[in-house]
mmCIF file of C-alpha atoms in Angstrom:
data_model
loop_
_atom_site.group_PDB
_atom_site.id
_atom_site.type_symbol
_atom_site.label_atom_id
_atom_site.label_comp_id
_atom_site.label_asym_id
_atom_site.label_seq_id
_atom_site.Cartn_x
_atom_site.Cartn_y
_atom_site.Cartn_z
ATOM 1 C CA MET A 69 4.154 -22.136 17.629
ATOM 2 C CA ASP A 70 7.855 -21.564 17.675
ATOM 3 C CA LEU A 71 9.436 -19.098 15.945
ATOM 4 C CA SER A 72 10.729 -21.641 13.455
ATOM 5 C CA LEU A 73 7.491 -23.060 12.451
ATOM 6 C CA LEU A 74 5.853 -19.455 12.242
ATOM 7 C CA LEU A 75 8.354 -18.622 9.785
ATOM 8 C CA HIS A 76 8.112 -21.830 7.792
ATOM 9 C CA ALA A 77 4.266 -20.988 7.868
ATOM 10 C CA PHE A 78 4.870 -17.907 5.986
ATOM 11 C CA ILE A 79 6.473 -19.547 3.138
ATOM 12 C CA PRO A 80 4.295 -19.852 0.070
ATOM 13 C CA SER A 81 3.336 -23.401 -0.799
ATOM 14 C CA TRP A 82 2.998 -23.807 -4.776
ATOM 15 C CA THR A 83 -0.622 -24.979 -3.788
ATOM 16 C CA SER A 84 -1.364 -21.373 -2.150
ATOM 17 C CA VAL A 85 0.622 -19.129 -5.122
ATOM 18 C CA ALA A 86 -2.159 -21.328 -7.409
ATOM 19 C CA MET A 87 -5.205 -20.477 -5.270
ATOM 20 C CA LEU A 88 -4.103 -16.667 -5.662
ATOM 21 C CA LEU A 89 -3.375 -17.140 -9.831
ATOM 22 C CA GLY A 90 -6.426 -18.654 -10.015
ATOM 23 C CA TYR A 91 -8.132 -16.223 -7.772
ATOM 24 C CA PHE A 92 -7.117 -13.145 -9.929
ATOM 25 C CA THR A 93 -7.604 -15.072 -13.216
ATOM 26 C CA TYR A 94 -11.177 -15.820 -12.431
ATOM 27 C CA LEU A 95 -11.746 -11.783 -11.717
ATOM 28 C CA ALA A 96 -10.305 -11.004 -14.387
ATOM 29 C CA ILE A 97 -11.652 -13.472 -17.241
ATOM 30 C CA PHE A 98 -15.266 -13.627 -15.573
ATOM 31 C CA GLY A 99 -15.141 -9.796 -14.455
ATOM 32 C CA SER A 100 -15.183 -8.647 -18.308
ATOM 33 C CA ILE A 101 -17.667 -10.943 -19.666
ATOM 34 C CA LEU A 102 -20.187 -11.266 -17.108
ATOM 35 C CA PRO A 103 -23.298 -8.831 -17.234
ATOM 36 C CA GLY A 104 -23.348 -6.131 -15.708
ATOM 37 C CA LYS A 105 -24.447 -2.001 -15.232
ATOM 38 C CA VAL A 106 -22.168 -0.342 -16.822
ATOM 39 C CA VAL A 107 -21.471 3.128 -15.329
ATOM 40 C CA PRO A 108 -19.496 5.950 -16.507
ATOM 41 C CA GLY A 109 -16.731 7.663 -14.208
ATOM 42 C CA ALA A 110 -15.744 11.145 -13.491
ATOM 43 C CA THR A 111 -15.025 13.129 -15.964
ATOM 44 C CA LEU A 112 -11.187 13.822 -15.959
ATOM 45 C CA SER A 113 -8.936 16.901 -16.886
ATOM 46 C CA ASP A 114 -9.164 16.234 -20.437
ATOM 47 C CA GLY A 115 -12.609 15.434 -20.790
ATOM 48 C CA SER A 116 -12.724 11.633 -21.109
ATOM 49 C CA ARG A 117 -14.410 9.802 -19.251
ATOM 50 C CA LEU A 118 -13.277 5.969 -18.105
ATOM 51 C CA HIS A 119 -16.485 2.846 -17.960
ATOM 52 C CA TYR A 120 -16.545 0.834 -15.145
ATOM 53 C CA ARG A 121 -18.972 -2.602 -15.210
ATOM 54 C CA CYS A 122 -20.243 -3.430 -12.491
ATOM 55 C CA ASN A 123 -21.133 -7.001 -12.013
ATOM 56 C CA GLY A 124 -19.044 -7.349 -8.694
ATOM 57 C CA LEU A 125 -21.996 -9.343 -6.840
ATOM 58 C CA LEU A 126 -22.741 -11.101 -9.458
ATOM 59 C CA LEU A 127 -19.285 -12.444 -9.664
ATOM 60 C CA LEU A 128 -19.305 -13.066 -5.507
ATOM 61 C CA PHE A 129 -22.509 -15.140 -6.511
ATOM 62 C CA LEU A 130 -20.920 -17.203 -9.139
ATOM 63 C CA LEU A 131 -17.265 -17.442 -7.268
ATOM 64 C CA VAL A 132 -19.182 -18.758 -3.647
ATOM 65 C CA LEU A 133 -21.210 -21.074 -5.909
ATOM 66 C CA LEU A 134 -18.692 -22.440 -7.952
ATOM 67 C CA LEU A 135 -16.377 -23.070 -4.417
ATOM 68 C CA GLY A 136 -19.299 -24.770 -3.141
ATOM 69 C CA ILE A 137 -19.517 -26.997 -5.748
ATOM 70 C CA GLY A 138 -15.498 -27.490 -5.523
ATOM 71 C CA GLY A 139 -15.642 -28.217 -1.732
ATOM 72 C CA TRP A 140 -18.744 -30.501 -2.235
ATOM 73 C CA MET A 141 -16.967 -32.449 -4.746
ATOM 74 C CA ASP A 142 -13.670 -32.846 -3.030
ATOM 75 C CA LEU A 143 -11.511 -30.915 -5.175
ATOM 76 C CA LEU A 144 -11.010 -27.116 -2.532
ATOM 77 C CA PRO A 145 -11.903 -28.217 0.930
ATOM 78 C CA PRO A 146 -13.553 -24.961 2.228
ATOM 79 C CA THR A 147 -11.397 -24.637 4.754
ATOM 80 C CA ALA A 148 -8.102 -23.979 2.697
ATOM 81 C CA ILE A 149 -8.033 -20.419 3.024
ATOM 82 C CA ALA A 150 -8.375 -20.937 6.485
ATOM 83 C CA ASP A 151 -5.740 -23.497 6.963
ATOM 84 C CA ARG A 152 -3.257 -21.522 4.495
ATOM 85 C CA GLY A 153 -3.762 -18.403 5.759
ATOM 86 C CA LEU A 154 -0.254 -17.030 6.307
ATOM 87 C CA GLU A 155 0.796 -18.179 3.111
ATOM 88 C CA LEU A 156 -1.518 -16.239 1.122
ATOM 89 C CA LEU A 157 -0.581 -13.520 3.080
ATOM 90 C CA SER A 158 3.055 -13.638 2.071
ATOM 91 C CA ALA A 159 1.818 -14.646 -1.285
ATOM 92 C CA THR A 160 -0.220 -11.625 -1.969
ATOM 93 C CA LEU A 161 2.493 -8.885 0.063
ATOM 94 C CA VAL A 162 4.899 -10.666 -2.634
ATOM 95 C CA PHE A 163 2.073 -10.320 -5.526
ATOM 96 C CA SER A 164 1.918 -6.483 -4.677
ATOM 97 C CA VAL A 165 4.953 -5.903 -5.056
ATOM 98 C CA LEU A 166 5.589 -7.592 -8.261
ATOM 99 C CA VAL A 167 2.600 -5.667 -9.589
ATOM 100 C CA THR A 168 4.026 -2.492 -8.331
ATOM 101 C CA ASN A 169 7.537 -3.119 -9.421
ATOM 102 C CA VAL A 170 5.528 -3.293 -12.920
ATOM 103 C CA LEU A 171 3.674 -0.201 -12.757
ATOM 104 C CA TYR A 172 6.153 1.993 -11.599
ATOM 105 C CA MET A 173 8.166 0.787 -15.254
ATOM 106 C CA VAL A 174 5.503 0.683 -17.676
ATOM 107 C CA GLY A 175 4.337 4.211 -15.989
ATOM 108 C CA CYS A 176 8.079 5.355 -16.368
ATOM 109 C CA LYS A 177 8.097 4.369 -19.709
ATOM 110 C CA SER A 178 4.744 5.993 -21.155
ATOM 111 C CA HIS A 179 4.742 8.807 -23.677
ATOM 112 C CA ASN A 180 1.010 8.686 -23.423
ATOM 113 C CA GLN A 181 -0.709 12.239 -22.310
ATOM 114 C CA SER A 182 -3.945 11.218 -21.678
ATOM 115 C CA SER A 183 -5.447 12.200 -18.641
ATOM 116 C CA SER A 184 -5.457 8.367 -17.112
ATOM 117 C CA LEU A 185 -2.161 7.505 -18.654
ATOM 118 C CA ARG A 186 0.000 10.507 -18.333
ATOM 119 C CA PRO A 187 3.138 10.104 -16.114
ATOM 120 C CA HIS A 188 3.030 11.861 -13.263
ATOM 121 C CA THR A 189 6.422 11.929 -11.412
ATOM 122 C CA THR A 190 8.172 13.607 -8.962
ATOM 123 C CA GLY A 191 11.866 12.679 -9.220
ATOM 124 C CA ASN A 192 11.704 10.759 -5.996
ATOM 125 C CA LEU A 193 11.771 6.922 -6.532
ATOM 126 C CA ILE A 194 10.423 6.221 -3.456
ATOM 127 C CA GLU A 195 7.575 8.611 -3.545
ATOM 128 C CA ASP A 196 6.149 7.810 -7.313
ATOM 129 C CA TRP A 197 6.572 3.657 -6.156
ATOM 130 C CA TRP A 198 4.515 4.368 -3.323
ATOM 131 C CA PHE A 199 1.821 6.655 -4.793
ATOM 132 C CA GLY A 200 2.357 5.856 -8.287
ATOM 133 C CA ILE A 201 2.810 7.202 -11.633
ATOM 134 C CA GLN A 202 -0.231 6.883 -13.086
ATOM 135 C CA LEU A 203 -3.916 7.894 -12.671
ATOM 136 C CA ASN A 204 -5.631 4.806 -14.328
ATOM 137 C CA PRO A 205 -3.557 1.913 -15.931
ATOM 138 C CA GLN A 206 -5.228 -0.349 -17.327
ATOM 139 C CA PHE A 207 -4.363 -3.973 -18.160
ATOM 140 C CA MET A 208 -5.991 -6.171 -21.064
ATOM 141 C CA GLY A 209 -8.574 -3.941 -20.608
ATOM 142 C CA LEU A 210 -9.275 -4.161 -17.321
ATOM 143 C CA ASP A 211 -8.932 -0.572 -15.098
ATOM 144 C CA LEU A 212 -6.537 -1.755 -12.132
ATOM 145 C CA LYS A 213 -7.826 0.370 -9.620
ATOM 146 C CA PHE A 214 -11.294 -1.008 -9.929
ATOM 147 C CA TYR A 215 -9.913 -4.194 -10.055
ATOM 148 C CA PHE A 216 -8.124 -4.547 -6.825
ATOM 149 C CA VAL A 217 -10.652 -2.877 -4.658
ATOM 150 C CA ARG A 218 -13.070 -5.545 -5.923
ATOM 151 C CA ALA A 219 -10.295 -8.648 -5.923
ATOM 152 C CA GLY A 220 -9.825 -7.176 -1.484
ATOM 153 C CA MET A 221 -13.527 -6.799 -0.705
ATOM 154 C CA LEU A 222 -14.270 -10.354 -2.057
ATOM 155 C CA GLY A 223 -11.609 -11.537 -0.955
ATOM 156 C CA TRP A 224 -12.033 -10.286 2.744
ATOM 157 C CA LEU A 225 -15.135 -12.074 2.021
ATOM 158 C CA LEU A 226 -13.811 -15.397 0.960
ATOM 159 C CA ILE A 227 -11.550 -15.493 4.311
ATOM 160 C CA ASN A 228 -14.734 -14.479 7.158
ATOM 161 C CA LEU A 229 -16.143 -17.677 5.051
ATOM 162 C CA SER A 230 -13.148 -20.177 5.787
ATOM 163 C CA VAL A 231 -12.832 -19.428 9.130
ATOM 164 C CA LEU A 232 -16.164 -19.868 10.253
ATOM 165 C CA VAL A 233 -16.436 -22.945 8.080
ATOM 166 C CA LYS A 234 -13.167 -24.052 9.997
ATOM 167 C CA CYS A 235 -15.010 -22.697 13.672
ATOM 168 C CA ILE A 236 -18.415 -25.089 12.424
ATOM 169 C CA GLN A 237 -15.973 -27.701 12.191
ATOM 170 C CA GLU A 238 -14.039 -27.517 15.108
ATOM 171 C CA SER A 239 -17.167 -27.181 17.016
ATOM 172 C CA ASN A 240 -16.350 -23.111 18.390
ATOM 173 C CA LEU A 241 -19.257 -21.597 16.827
ATOM 174 C CA SER A 242 -20.202 -18.478 18.958
ATOM 175 C CA GLN A 243 -22.322 -16.258 19.140
ATOM 176 C CA SER A 244 -19.597 -13.524 19.344
ATOM 177 C CA MET A 245 -18.724 -15.465 15.745
ATOM 178 C CA ILE A 246 -22.298 -15.121 14.161
ATOM 179 C CA LEU A 247 -22.394 -11.345 14.949
ATOM 180 C CA TYR A 248 -19.044 -10.576 13.919
ATOM 181 C CA GLN A 249 -19.677 -12.564 9.958
ATOM 182 C CA LEU A 250 -23.442 -11.268 10.122
ATOM 183 C CA PHE A 251 -21.994 -7.698 9.955
ATOM 184 C CA CYS A 252 -19.344 -8.389 7.458
ATOM 185 C CA VAL A 253 -21.527 -10.119 4.724
ATOM 186 C CA ILE A 254 -24.057 -6.669 4.997
ATOM 187 C CA TYR A 255 -21.210 -4.496 4.320
ATOM 188 C CA ILE A 256 -19.780 -6.607 1.681
ATOM 189 C CA MET A 257 -23.087 -7.091 0.250
ATOM 190 C CA ASP A 258 -23.842 -3.728 0.513
ATOM 191 C CA TYR A 259 -20.397 -2.366 -0.667
ATOM 192 C CA PHE A 260 -21.446 -4.867 -4.198
ATOM 193 C CA ILE A 261 -24.775 -4.319 -4.325
ATOM 194 C CA HIS A 262 -23.967 -0.015 -4.628
ATOM 195 C CA GLU A 263 -20.937 -0.742 -6.070
ATOM 196 C CA GLU A 264 -21.296 1.588 -8.937
ATOM 197 C CA TYR A 265 -20.674 4.342 -5.590
ATOM 198 C CA MET A 266 -16.839 3.451 -5.789
ATOM 199 C CA THR A 267 -16.629 5.381 -8.937
ATOM 200 C CA SER A 268 -16.704 8.531 -7.566
ATOM 201 C CA THR A 269 -14.652 7.786 -4.768
ATOM 202 C CA TRP A 270 -11.220 9.435 -4.276
ATOM 203 C CA ASP A 271 -8.959 6.940 -4.646
ATOM 204 C CA ILE A 272 -10.577 5.891 -8.081
ATOM 205 C CA ILE A 273 -10.887 10.045 -9.327
ATOM 206 C CA ALA A 274 -7.675 11.392 -7.758
ATOM 207 C CA GLU A 275 -5.152 8.899 -6.350
ATOM 208 C CA ARG A 276 -2.706 7.048 -8.821
ATOM 209 C CA LEU A 277 -2.042 3.328 -8.698
ATOM 210 C CA GLY A 278 1.099 2.596 -6.807
ATOM 211 C CA PHE A 279 1.909 0.469 -3.955
ATOM 212 C CA MET A 280 -0.316 2.568 -1.152
ATOM 213 C CA LEU A 281 -3.403 1.338 -3.424
ATOM 214 C CA VAL A 282 -2.544 -2.171 -4.371
ATOM 215 C CA PHE A 283 -1.300 -3.373 -1.094
ATOM 216 C CA GLY A 284 -3.983 -1.636 0.624
ATOM 217 C CA ASP A 285 -6.833 -3.662 -2.063
ATOM 218 C CA ILE A 286 -5.170 -7.023 -1.787
ATOM 219 C CA VAL A 287 -3.582 -7.011 1.219
ATOM 220 C CA TRP A 288 -4.670 -4.992 3.831
ATOM 221 C CA ILE A 289 -8.182 -5.274 3.256
ATOM 222 C CA PRO A 290 -8.686 -8.694 3.137
ATOM 223 C CA PHE A 291 -6.146 -10.226 5.862
ATOM 224 C CA THR A 292 -6.421 -6.926 8.315
ATOM 225 C CA PHE A 293 -10.258 -6.558 8.183
ATOM 226 C CA SER A 294 -10.596 -10.415 8.869
ATOM 227 C CA ILE A 295 -8.388 -10.053 12.422
ATOM 228 C CA GLN A 296 -11.694 -10.485 14.247
ATOM 229 C CA GLY A 297 -12.813 -13.776 12.624
ATOM 230 C CA TRP A 298 -9.314 -14.981 12.861
ATOM 231 C CA TRP A 299 -9.186 -14.406 16.772
ATOM 232 C CA LEU A 300 -12.438 -15.346 17.525
ATOM 233 C CA LEU A 301 -11.551 -18.550 15.776
ATOM 234 C CA ARG A 302 -8.983 -19.147 18.433
ATOM 235 C CA ASN A 303 -11.127 -17.150 21.568
ATOM 236 C CA LYS A 304 -14.403 -17.992 22.629
ATOM 237 C CA VAL A 305 -16.796 -14.763 23.628
ATOM 238 C CA GLU A 306 -19.924 -15.290 25.649
ATOM 239 C CA LEU A 307 -22.076 -11.966 24.927
ATOM 240 C CA THR A 308 -25.161 -10.601 27.147
ATOM 241 C CA ILE A 309 -28.249 -9.594 25.240
ATOM 242 C CA ALA A 310 -27.260 -6.187 26.461
ATOM 243 C CA ALA A 311 -23.621 -5.862 24.799
ATOM 244 C CA ILE A 312 -25.691 -7.624 21.291
ATOM 245 C CA ILE A 313 -28.412 -5.146 21.521
ATOM 246 C CA ALA A 314 -25.700 -2.283 22.393
ATOM 247 C CA ASN A 315 -23.125 -3.879 19.371
ATOM 248 C CA CYS A 316 -25.495 -3.927 16.612
ATOM 249 C CA LEU A 317 -26.990 -0.322 17.148
ATOM 250 C CA VAL A 318 -23.390 0.919 17.164
ATOM 251 C CA PHE A 319 -23.728 -1.191 13.756
ATOM 252 C CA PHE A 320 -26.779 0.000 12.079
ATOM 253 C CA MET A 321 -25.574 3.508 13.370
ATOM 254 C CA GLY A 322 -22.104 3.459 10.895
ATOM 255 C CA TYR A 323 -23.455 1.855 8.190
ATOM 256 C CA LEU A 324 -26.672 4.124 7.791
ATOM 257 C CA VAL A 325 -23.824 7.237 7.956
ATOM 258 C CA PHE A 326 -21.227 5.347 5.754
ATOM 259 C CA ARG A 327 -23.876 4.222 3.103
ATOM 260 C CA GLY A 328 -26.070 7.320 3.302
ATOM 261 C CA ALA A 329 -23.060 10.096 2.849
ATOM 262 C CA ASN A 330 -21.738 8.069 0.176
ATOM 263 C CA LYS A 331 -24.988 7.850 -1.652
ATOM 264 C CA GLN A 332 -25.547 11.378 -1.182
ATOM 265 C CA LYS A 333 -22.105 12.207 -2.767
ATOM 266 C CA HIS A 334 -22.535 9.723 -5.438
ATOM 267 C CA MET A 335 -26.068 11.127 -6.046
ATOM 268 C CA PHE A 336 -25.019 15.008 -6.390
ATOM 269 C CA LYS A 337 -22.060 14.350 -8.762
ATOM 270 C CA LYS A 338 -24.856 12.746 -10.989
ATOM 271 C CA ASN A 339 -27.507 15.574 -10.112
ATOM 272 C CA PRO A 340 -26.519 18.268 -8.324
ATOM 273 C CA LYS A 341 -30.592 19.520 -7.771
ATOM 274 C CA ALA A 342 -31.031 15.892 -6.545
ATOM 275 C CA LEU A 343 -33.354 16.424 -3.346
ATOM 276 C CA ILE A 344 -31.620 15.349 0.168
ATOM 277 C CA TRP A 345 -33.503 14.140 2.879
ATOM 278 C CA GLY A 346 -36.632 15.217 1.214
ATOM 279 C CA ARG A 347 -35.192 19.204 0.488
ATOM 280 C CA PRO A 348 -33.139 21.188 -2.406
ATOM 281 C CA PRO A 349 -29.553 20.968 -1.701
ATOM 282 C CA LYS A 350 -27.556 23.296 -0.028
ATOM 283 C CA VAL A 351 -24.517 24.239 -2.154
ATOM 284 C CA ILE A 352 -21.809 26.151 -1.402
ATOM 285 C CA GLY A 353 -19.996 28.153 -4.596
ATOM 286 C CA GLY A 354 -22.115 25.829 -6.892
ATOM 287 C CA LYS A 355 -19.797 22.862 -6.659
ATOM 288 C CA LEU A 356 -19.788 21.505 -2.437
ATOM 289 C CA LEU A 357 -22.684 19.995 -1.059
ATOM 290 C CA ALA A 358 -23.554 21.461 2.301
ATOM 291 C CA SER A 359 -26.774 19.354 3.003
ATOM 292 C CA GLY A 360 -27.847 16.024 4.579
ATOM 293 C CA TYR A 361 -24.629 14.245 5.881
ATOM 294 C CA TRP A 362 -22.799 16.418 4.757
ATOM 295 C CA GLY A 363 -24.002 19.419 6.469
ATOM 296 C CA ILE A 364 -23.235 18.124 9.688
ATOM 297 C CA ALA A 365 -19.730 17.355 9.173
ATOM 298 C CA ARG A 366 -17.114 17.654 6.078
ATOM 299 C CA HIS A 367 -15.917 14.232 6.181
ATOM 300 C CA SER A 368 -19.284 12.587 8.456
ATOM 301 C CA ASN A 369 -18.858 9.230 5.910
ATOM 302 C CA TYR A 370 -15.437 8.608 8.106
ATOM 303 C CA LEU A 371 -17.343 8.686 11.128
ATOM 304 C CA GLY A 372 -19.977 6.020 9.563
ATOM 305 C CA ASP A 373 -16.790 3.934 8.397
ATOM 306 C CA LEU A 374 -15.289 4.420 11.836
ATOM 307 C CA LEU A 375 -18.365 3.088 13.539
ATOM 308 C CA VAL A 376 -18.656 -0.207 11.465
ATOM 309 C CA ALA A 377 -15.279 -0.974 11.912
ATOM 310 C CA LEU A 378 -15.512 -0.510 15.642
ATOM 311 C CA SER A 379 -18.705 -2.679 15.417
ATOM 312 C CA PHE A 380 -16.651 -5.306 13.818
ATOM 313 C CA SER A 381 -14.065 -5.348 16.967
ATOM 314 C CA LEU A 382 -16.959 -4.972 19.772
ATOM 315 C CA PRO A 383 -18.194 -8.917 19.693
ATOM 316 C CA CYS A 384 -14.644 -9.998 20.698
ATOM 317 C CA GLY A 385 -15.027 -8.080 23.670
ATOM 318 C CA ILE A 386 -12.581 -6.281 25.294
ATOM 319 C CA SER A 387 -9.828 -9.109 26.903
ATOM 320 C CA SER A 388 -7.359 -8.184 24.178
ATOM 321 C CA PRO A 389 -6.147 -5.305 22.109
ATOM 322 C CA VAL A 390 -5.662 -7.436 19.046
ATOM 323 C CA PRO A 391 -9.312 -7.198 17.782
ATOM 324 C CA TYR A 392 -9.010 -3.709 17.983
ATOM 325 C CA PHE A 393 -6.093 -3.191 15.432
ATOM 326 C CA TYR A 394 -8.382 -2.551 12.499
ATOM 327 C CA PRO A 395 -10.633 0.062 13.677
ATOM 328 C CA THR A 396 -7.330 1.884 15.625
ATOM 329 C CA TYR A 397 -5.811 2.069 12.188
ATOM 330 C CA LEU A 398 -8.402 2.823 10.517
ATOM 331 C CA PHE A 399 -8.615 5.865 12.743
ATOM 332 C CA ILE A 400 -4.946 7.181 12.432
ATOM 333 C CA LEU A 401 -5.529 6.282 8.537
ATOM 334 C CA LEU A 402 -8.896 8.434 8.192
ATOM 335 C CA ILE A 403 -7.394 11.753 10.503
ATOM 336 C CA TRP A 404 -4.291 11.003 8.418
ATOM 337 C CA ARG A 405 -6.688 10.923 5.167
ATOM 338 C CA GLU A 406 -8.976 13.687 6.182
ATOM 339 C CA ARG A 407 -5.661 16.143 7.011
ATOM 340 C CA ARG A 408 -4.644 15.366 2.857
ATOM 341 C CA ASP A 409 -8.342 16.171 1.345
ATOM 342 C CA GLU A 410 -8.632 19.063 3.262
ATOM 343 C CA THR A 411 -4.689 20.069 1.574
ATOM 344 C CA ARG A 412 -6.118 19.064 -2.010
ATOM 345 C CA CYS A 413 -9.705 20.777 -1.710
ATOM 346 C CA ALA A 414 -8.231 23.756 -0.097
ATOM 347 C CA GLU A 415 -5.624 24.048 -3.399
ATOM 348 C CA LYS A 416 -8.673 23.260 -5.564
ATOM 349 C CA TYR A 417 -11.665 25.003 -4.576
ATOM 350 C CA LYS A 418 -9.092 27.834 -2.934
ATOM 351 C CA ASP A 419 -12.258 30.567 -1.217
ATOM 352 C CA ILE A 420 -14.843 28.205 -2.129
ATOM 353 C CA TRP A 421 -13.404 25.984 0.554
ATOM 354 C CA ALA A 422 -12.508 28.977 3.032
ATOM 355 C CA GLU A 423 -16.572 29.383 2.797
ATOM 356 C CA TYR A 424 -17.515 25.608 3.034
ATOM 357 C CA LYS A 425 -15.124 25.160 5.674
ATOM 358 C CA LYS A 426 -17.036 28.406 7.704
ATOM 359 C CA THR A 427 -20.301 27.093 6.868
ATOM 360 C CA ILE A 428 -19.337 23.403 7.899
ATOM 361 C CA PRO A 429 -17.227 23.495 11.184
ATOM 362 C CA TRP A 430 -16.739 20.126 11.657
ATOM 363 C CA ARG A 431 -14.438 17.608 10.282
ATOM 364 C CA ILE A 432 -15.168 14.175 11.157
ATOM 365 C CA PHE A 433 -17.193 14.534 14.948
ATOM 366 C CA PRO A 434 -19.666 16.318 15.107
ATOM 367 C CA TYR A 435 -19.221 19.200 18.294
ATOM 368 C CA VAL A 436 -16.212 17.113 18.653
ATOM 369 C CA TYR A 437 -13.443 17.639 15.441
#
């Protein structure tokens, strides 16, 4: 593809804009009316708590059903996303910038003193725009932070499914594509089954909503996490039985660590006396969990995430570095985030954190780092 055709492919058509707006509208309307478990979030500094309707799994099934019906009735081809991938990428990028600008302006003008909406400004325009001004901005009753991460995870699944259909239509389905798709479906389905665990993550309870999270949720997650699928659409890789088994082991090992660590943290926050691996939890200073996966490394969930990310790329073989962009990026991101976490925790917990570091010396990789 020459440069002019590539640049033209990035220009959003009205069809791609309509698809994107229809998607976000669907999530906003049906996310508000479909039944789901209402989960209280973390207690904020002013004593308030937000409540989150965790109906993402139902939203997922309903949307896939509606898209399936639309494809059967020839209203929207199932390969629409795969056919307009670059258009949708650029349209979503523009949308993320516009949303961030609105969030910045609304945040600057806010006089609300609640923990969720109190403006936090540094005086540095770029820093405030990047990291955000308000902790939990809302729009028509929607918590935007929770809404955007849901949009990104579901968008990732829709891209993958569209790429899979296109692969089948082109008679190019391979073991590698099946393996990649299977791992992603398990991971995404698991996310929505345990969607309430998201309410206790650092992004939800501590990060303000700025371009970093908006772009990360609705652009980065769906469009970079699916790179392997796009690559396999144009490159067929045959795997040996040994490679398939090894790839499955990496995925399920990472999945168990990632899900297990996040579940332990979530349950500990709900009930600090809940058993961890059948035993009473070891707690440092009455606040920090030092049992289970959290007794192995201070950020053991990051290790699980990295192994899962690697398993998404392994089906692509080793002939190109392109499919390994996601795990490479994630490794850099999590090292950076771990350093930010360490600094914040040291400021928040002080002597307790110092004691915790002595008890659990490893950051992410046990006996290594």
